[in-house]
Amino acid sequence: MKRSGLLIVIGVMFVAAIAAQSRQSAGTAHTGKAFRFNKVKEGVYHAVGTGSLAVVGNSSFIVNDNDVIVVDDHVSPAAAWVLLEEIKGVTNKPVTTVINTHFHFDHAHGNQIFAPSVQIIGHEFTRRMLLNNSIGMPLYQNYVTAMPGQIDALRKRIASETDAAAKAKLQTQLQVAENNLASQKELKPTPPNVTLTTQMTLYRGSREIQIRFLGRGHTAGDVVVFLPTEKVVMTGDFLTSGLSNMSDSYPEEWAASLDALKKLDFDTVLPGHGDAFTDKAKIDYFQAYLRDVWSEVGRLKKEGVSAEEAAKRADLTKHKDHFPIQGPGVPPIAATRIYELLDAAKR
Ligand SMILES: [Zn+2]
């Protein structure tokens, strides 16, 4: 082979190597670790974002004798990609299984990076939603359409910021936002390839991993992952450390479904947002909130108030000791959802 030919071959190989990596995911660049891995029991980790990459929800992972099971995979292919990279710092065992607690973008939009041989398990409803334009729904649309404006606003603030430390902080935020947008552009919603409707149990050596649907609540298809020996439950957004989003919820049924959660024998909750916790009273507080949000918004609807106005006026301040509530009002998406459910019930 002539020298120039050899150089071309090497050049092509180099380009191919770069392409293979960048094809995996755009927007993975970040500084430092993207995740804090909190080990809660032997082989059981809660993964919480550090802020150096947009990950939004939490994930968890379980290191077994021969494999790793990941529960939820974040807001983008990039976030899931980096999660896998950082898990390699804990174990070299392969990820064979992913469990989606529900279909929302901040928990299931990393699905596409997994090889077809990886089992992605979720509720039948989760599969249906990810197959049928879940990204056309307001929850994701509101999120993604706001991004260019947020990026512009950050650029303007950086231009006018004179304090060096504040400027550097804003620059990091800009990088995080730009990388997230780049990854969202590559998004291909990918549904679970294994589904359940009530319960499924995985066995890995002596470890038992129960995947359970406890009734409609945060969505029509949330599942929790329960490790009966370790007494750990991964709850996604069915139960978080704060107030869960209500855009696709059934608030009244949710409170009842949480009774089924209370019957499981666990001592540690790994939620989809916020830090892990052990205080089971949080379930009572959240049930009380759900029942009140339902009755308060329902009362305003009966008075003939618009959903938009009800969102401003619904007064849940009596729950402020347990949740970050500053004054009257609920997220508009929650009021709209309750109006929809009440209208549907009349039909
Ligand atoms: Zn979430």
Coordinates of C-alpha atoms and ligand atoms in Angstrom, one line a residue:
M1 CA 0.0 0.0 0.0
K2 CA 1.3 3.5 -0.9
R3 CA 1.9 5.8 2.0
S4 CA -0.9 8.2 1.0
G5 CA -3.3 5.2 0.9
L6 CA -2.3 4.1 4.4
L7 CA -2.9 7.6 5.7
I8 CA -6.3 7.7 4.2
V9 CA -7.2 4.3 5.8
I10 CA -5.9 5.6 9.2
G11 CA -7.8 8.8 8.7
V12 CA -11.1 6.9 7.8
M13 CA -10.6 4.7 10.9
F14 CA -10.2 7.7 13.1
V15 CA -13.3 9.5 11.8
A16 CA -15.2 6.2 12.2
A17 CA -14.2 5.9 15.8
I18 CA -15.3 9.5 16.5
A19 CA -18.5 9.0 14.6
A20 CA -19.3 5.8 16.6
Q21 CA -19.1 7.7 19.8
S22 CA -20.9 10.8 18.8
R23 CA -23.7 8.8 17.3
Q24 CA -24.4 7.4 20.7
S25 CA -25.3 10.7 22.1
A26 CA -24.8 14.5 21.6
G27 CA -24.6 16.7 24.6
T28 CA -22.8 14.5 27.0
A29 CA -20.0 17.0 27.8
H30 CA -19.9 18.1 31.5
T31 CA -17.4 19.0 34.2
G32 CA -16.8 16.7 37.1
K33 CA -19.3 13.9 38.0
A34 CA -22.8 14.2 36.7
F35 CA -24.2 12.0 39.5
R36 CA -23.9 11.5 43.2
F37 CA -24.3 7.7 43.9
N38 CA -25.7 7.2 47.4
K39 CA -25.3 3.6 48.4
V40 CA -28.3 2.8 50.6
K41 CA -27.9 -1.0 51.0
E42 CA -25.3 -3.5 49.7
G43 CA -25.5 -3.2 45.9
V44 CA -28.3 -0.7 46.0
Y45 CA -27.6 2.9 44.8
H46 CA -29.7 6.1 44.4
A47 CA -28.4 8.3 41.6
V48 CA -29.0 12.0 42.0
G49 CA -27.8 14.7 39.6
T50 CA -25.0 17.1 40.7
G51 CA -26.1 19.8 38.3
S52 CA -23.2 19.5 35.9
L53 CA -25.5 17.8 33.4
A54 CA -29.3 18.0 32.9
V55 CA -30.7 14.7 34.3
V56 CA -33.8 16.0 36.1
G57 CA -35.2 12.9 37.7
N58 CA -33.3 10.5 39.9
S59 CA -32.5 6.9 39.0
S60 CA -31.5 3.9 41.0
F61 CA -29.4 0.9 40.2
I62 CA -29.0 -2.5 41.7
V63 CA -25.7 -4.4 41.3
N64 CA -26.4 -8.1 41.4
D65 CA -24.1 -11.2 41.2
N66 CA -23.7 -11.0 37.4
D67 CA -25.6 -7.9 36.2
V68 CA -26.9 -4.5 36.9
I69 CA -30.5 -3.3 36.9
V70 CA -31.2 0.4 36.3
V71 CA -34.5 2.0 37.5
D72 CA -35.3 5.0 35.3
D73 CA -32.9 6.6 32.9
H74 CA -33.4 10.4 33.0
V75 CA -34.3 13.2 30.7
S76 CA -32.2 12.5 27.6
P77 CA -30.1 10.0 25.8
A78 CA -27.1 12.0 26.9
A79 CA -28.0 11.7 30.6
A80 CA -28.5 8.0 30.3
W81 CA -25.2 7.6 28.5
V82 CA -23.3 9.4 31.2
L83 CA -25.2 7.4 33.9
L84 CA -23.8 4.2 32.3
E85 CA -20.4 5.7 32.1
E86 CA -20.4 6.6 35.8
I87 CA -21.8 3.2 36.8
K88 CA -18.7 1.7 35.2
G89 CA -16.8 3.4 38.1
V90 CA -18.8 1.2 40.6
T91 CA -18.9 -2.1 38.7
N92 CA -17.9 -3.6 35.4
K93 CA -21.0 -5.9 35.4
P94 CA -23.3 -5.3 32.4
V95 CA -26.6 -3.5 32.6
T96 CA -29.0 -6.1 31.4
T97 CA -32.3 -4.6 32.5
V98 CA -33.9 -1.2 32.8
I99 CA -37.2 -0.6 34.6
N100 CA -39.3 2.5 33.7
T101 CA -41.4 3.6 36.7
H102 CA -43.6 5.6 34.3
F103 CA -43.5 7.2 30.9
H104 CA -42.6 10.8 31.7
F105 CA -39.7 12.4 29.9
D106 CA -37.6 12.9 32.9
H107 CA -37.6 9.1 33.7
A108 CA -37.8 7.3 30.4
H109 CA -36.1 9.4 27.7
G110 CA -32.8 7.6 28.1
N111 CA -34.3 4.3 26.9
Q112 CA -33.0 4.7 23.3
I113 CA -29.3 4.3 24.2
F114 CA -29.7 0.7 25.3
A115 CA -28.9 -2.2 23.0
P116 CA -31.9 -4.2 21.8
S117 CA -30.7 -7.1 24.0
V118 CA -31.4 -5.1 27.2
Q119 CA -34.8 -5.7 28.7
I120 CA -36.7 -2.5 29.2
I121 CA -39.5 -3.3 31.6
G122 CA -42.6 -1.1 32.2
H123 CA -46.3 -1.1 32.6
E124 CA -48.4 -1.8 29.6
F125 CA -49.6 1.8 29.8
T126 CA -46.1 3.2 29.8
R127 CA -45.4 1.3 26.6
R128 CA -48.5 2.7 25.0
M129 CA -47.7 6.2 26.0
L130 CA -44.1 6.1 24.7
L131 CA -45.4 4.5 21.4
N132 CA -48.1 7.1 21.0
N133 CA -46.7 10.6 20.9
S134 CA -46.1 11.2 24.6
I135 CA -43.8 14.0 23.4
G136 CA -46.7 15.8 21.9
M137 CA -48.3 16.2 25.3
P138 CA -48.1 19.5 27.2
L139 CA -45.7 18.2 30.0
Y140 CA -42.9 17.6 27.5
Q141 CA -43.8 20.3 25.1
N142 CA -43.8 23.0 27.8
Y143 CA -40.3 21.7 28.8
V144 CA -38.7 21.5 25.5
T145 CA -40.2 24.6 23.8
A146 CA -39.0 26.8 26.8
M147 CA -35.4 25.8 26.2
P148 CA -34.2 28.2 23.4
G149 CA -35.7 31.1 25.4
Q150 CA -33.9 30.0 28.6
I151 CA -30.6 29.7 26.6
D152 CA -31.0 33.2 25.2
A153 CA -31.8 34.6 28.6
L154 CA -28.7 33.0 30.0
R155 CA -26.6 34.4 27.2
K156 CA -27.9 37.9 28.0
R157 CA -27.2 37.5 31.7
I158 CA -23.7 36.3 31.0
A159 CA -23.0 39.3 28.7
S160 CA -24.1 41.8 31.4
E161 CA -22.7 40.0 34.5
T162 CA -19.6 41.8 35.9
D163 CA -18.8 39.5 38.8
A164 CA -16.4 36.8 37.7
A165 CA -17.7 34.0 40.0
A166 CA -21.4 34.7 39.1
K167 CA -20.4 34.8 35.4
A168 CA -18.7 31.4 35.6
K169 CA -21.8 29.9 37.3
L170 CA -24.0 31.2 34.6
Q171 CA -21.6 29.8 32.0
T172 CA -21.9 26.4 33.5
Q173 CA -25.7 26.7 33.4
L174 CA -25.6 27.7 29.8
Q175 CA -23.4 24.7 28.9
V176 CA -25.8 22.4 30.8
A177 CA -28.8 23.9 28.9
E178 CA -27.1 23.8 25.5
N179 CA -26.1 20.2 25.9
N180 CA -29.6 19.2 27.0
L181 CA -31.1 20.9 24.0
A182 CA -28.6 19.1 21.7
S183 CA -29.6 15.8 23.2
Q184 CA -33.3 16.5 23.0
K185 CA -32.8 16.9 19.3
E186 CA -31.7 13.3 19.0
L187 CA -34.6 12.0 21.1
K188 CA -36.5 9.0 19.8
P189 CA -39.0 7.9 22.5
T190 CA -38.4 4.2 23.1
P191 CA -41.0 2.1 24.8
P192 CA -40.4 -0.9 27.2
N193 CA -39.9 -4.2 25.3
V194 CA -41.3 -6.2 28.3
T195 CA -44.5 -5.1 29.9
L196 CA -46.6 -6.0 33.0
T197 CA -50.0 -5.0 34.2
T198 CA -49.9 -5.9 37.9
Q199 CA -46.7 -7.5 39.1
M200 CA -43.5 -9.1 37.9
T201 CA -40.6 -10.5 40.0
L202 CA -37.0 -10.7 38.9
Y203 CA -34.6 -13.1 40.7
R204 CA -30.9 -12.5 40.6
G205 CA -29.1 -15.0 42.9
S206 CA -30.5 -14.5 46.3
R207 CA -31.9 -11.1 45.4
E208 CA -35.6 -10.6 44.7
I209 CA -36.8 -7.6 42.7
Q210 CA -40.5 -7.0 42.7
I211 CA -42.0 -4.7 40.1
R212 CA -45.5 -3.7 41.3
F213 CA -48.4 -1.7 40.0
L214 CA -50.3 -0.5 43.0
G215 CA -53.2 1.3 41.3
R216 CA -53.6 4.5 39.2
G217 CA -52.0 7.5 40.8
H218 CA -49.3 9.7 39.3
T219 CA -50.1 8.2 35.9
A220 CA -52.3 5.3 34.9
G221 CA -49.2 3.0 34.8
D222 CA -46.7 3.9 37.5
V223 CA -44.8 0.9 39.0
V224 CA -42.7 0.8 42.1
V225 CA -39.6 -1.5 42.5
F226 CA -39.6 -3.3 45.8
L227 CA -36.7 -5.2 47.2
P228 CA -38.2 -7.2 50.1
T229 CA -35.0 -8.5 51.6
E230 CA -33.3 -5.1 51.5
K231 CA -36.5 -3.3 52.5
V232 CA -36.0 -0.7 49.8
V233 CA -38.7 0.7 47.5
M234 CA -38.0 2.8 44.4
T235 CA -41.1 4.9 43.9
G236 CA -40.4 7.1 40.8
D237 CA -42.9 10.0 41.1
F238 CA -45.7 7.9 42.7
L239 CA -44.1 9.2 45.9
T240 CA -41.3 11.8 45.9
S241 CA -39.7 13.7 48.7
G242 CA -41.9 16.7 47.7
L243 CA -45.0 17.3 45.6
S244 CA -45.2 15.2 42.4
N245 CA -46.3 16.6 39.1
M246 CA -50.0 16.0 38.5
S247 CA -50.4 16.5 34.7
D248 CA -51.5 12.8 34.1
S249 CA -52.6 11.9 37.5
Y250 CA -55.7 10.5 39.2
P251 CA -55.5 12.4 42.5
E252 CA -58.4 10.7 44.3
E253 CA -57.3 7.2 43.3
W254 CA -53.7 8.1 44.0
A255 CA -54.4 8.6 47.7
A256 CA -56.0 5.2 47.8
S257 CA -53.2 3.5 45.8
L258 CA -50.7 4.9 48.3
D259 CA -52.4 2.8 50.9
A260 CA -51.2 -0.3 49.0
L261 CA -47.6 1.1 49.1
K262 CA -47.9 1.4 52.9
K263 CA -48.6 -2.3 53.1
L264 CA -45.1 -3.1 51.7
D265 CA -42.5 -3.8 54.3
F266 CA -39.7 -1.3 53.6
D267 CA -37.6 1.1 55.6
T268 CA -36.0 3.2 52.8
V269 CA -37.7 5.1 49.9
L270 CA -35.6 6.0 46.8
P271 CA -37.8 8.6 45.2
G272 CA -37.8 9.9 41.6
H273 CA -37.1 13.5 42.9
G274 CA -35.4 14.6 46.1
D275 CA -33.2 12.6 48.5
A276 CA -33.9 9.1 49.8
F277 CA -35.9 9.0 53.0
T278 CA -37.0 6.7 55.7
D279 CA -40.0 8.6 57.2
K280 CA -43.2 6.8 56.3
A281 CA -45.3 9.6 57.6
K282 CA -44.5 11.4 54.3
I283 CA -47.0 9.1 52.7
D284 CA -49.7 10.3 55.1
Y285 CA -48.8 13.9 54.4
F286 CA -49.0 13.4 50.7
Q287 CA -52.3 11.5 50.8
A288 CA -53.8 14.4 52.8
Y289 CA -52.5 16.9 50.3
L290 CA -53.9 14.9 47.4
R291 CA -57.3 14.6 49.0
D292 CA -57.4 18.3 49.7
V293 CA -56.1 19.4 46.3
W294 CA -58.9 17.3 44.8
S295 CA -61.7 18.7 46.9
E296 CA -60.4 22.3 46.9
V297 CA -60.1 22.5 43.1
G298 CA -63.4 20.6 42.7
R299 CA -65.1 23.1 45.0
L300 CA -63.8 26.0 42.9
K301 CA -65.0 24.3 39.8
K302 CA -68.5 23.9 41.3
E303 CA -68.4 27.7 41.9
G304 CA -67.9 28.2 38.2
V305 CA -64.3 29.4 38.4
S306 CA -62.0 28.8 35.4
A307 CA -59.3 26.2 35.8
E308 CA -56.7 29.0 35.4
E309 CA -58.3 31.0 38.2
A310 CA -58.7 27.8 40.4
A311 CA -55.0 27.2 40.0
K312 CA -54.3 30.6 41.5
R313 CA -56.9 30.4 44.3
A314 CA -56.8 26.8 45.5
D315 CA -55.5 27.1 49.0
L316 CA -53.3 24.2 50.2
T317 CA -51.3 26.3 52.7
K318 CA -52.3 24.1 55.6
H319 CA -49.8 21.6 54.1
K320 CA -46.9 24.0 54.2
D321 CA -45.2 22.4 57.1
H322 CA -44.6 19.3 55.0
F323 CA -44.3 20.7 51.5
P324 CA -42.7 23.7 49.8
I325 CA -45.9 25.8 49.7
Q326 CA -45.4 29.6 49.9
G327 CA -49.0 30.7 49.5
P328 CA -52.3 29.9 47.8
G329 CA -52.1 28.3 44.3
V330 CA -51.4 25.0 42.6
P331 CA -49.6 24.4 39.3
P332 CA -52.0 25.2 36.4
I333 CA -51.3 21.8 34.9
A334 CA -52.7 20.2 38.1
A335 CA -55.9 22.3 38.1
T336 CA -56.4 21.6 34.4
R337 CA -56.1 17.9 35.0
I338 CA -58.6 17.9 37.8
Y339 CA -61.1 19.8 35.7
E340 CA -60.6 17.3 32.9
L341 CA -61.2 14.4 35.2
L342 CA -64.3 16.0 36.7
D343 CA -65.7 16.8 33.2
A344 CA -65.0 13.2 32.1
A345 CA -66.8 11.8 35.1
K346 CA -69.9 13.8 34.2
R347 CA -70.1 12.3 30.7
Ligands
ZN1 ZN -40.4 13.1 37.4

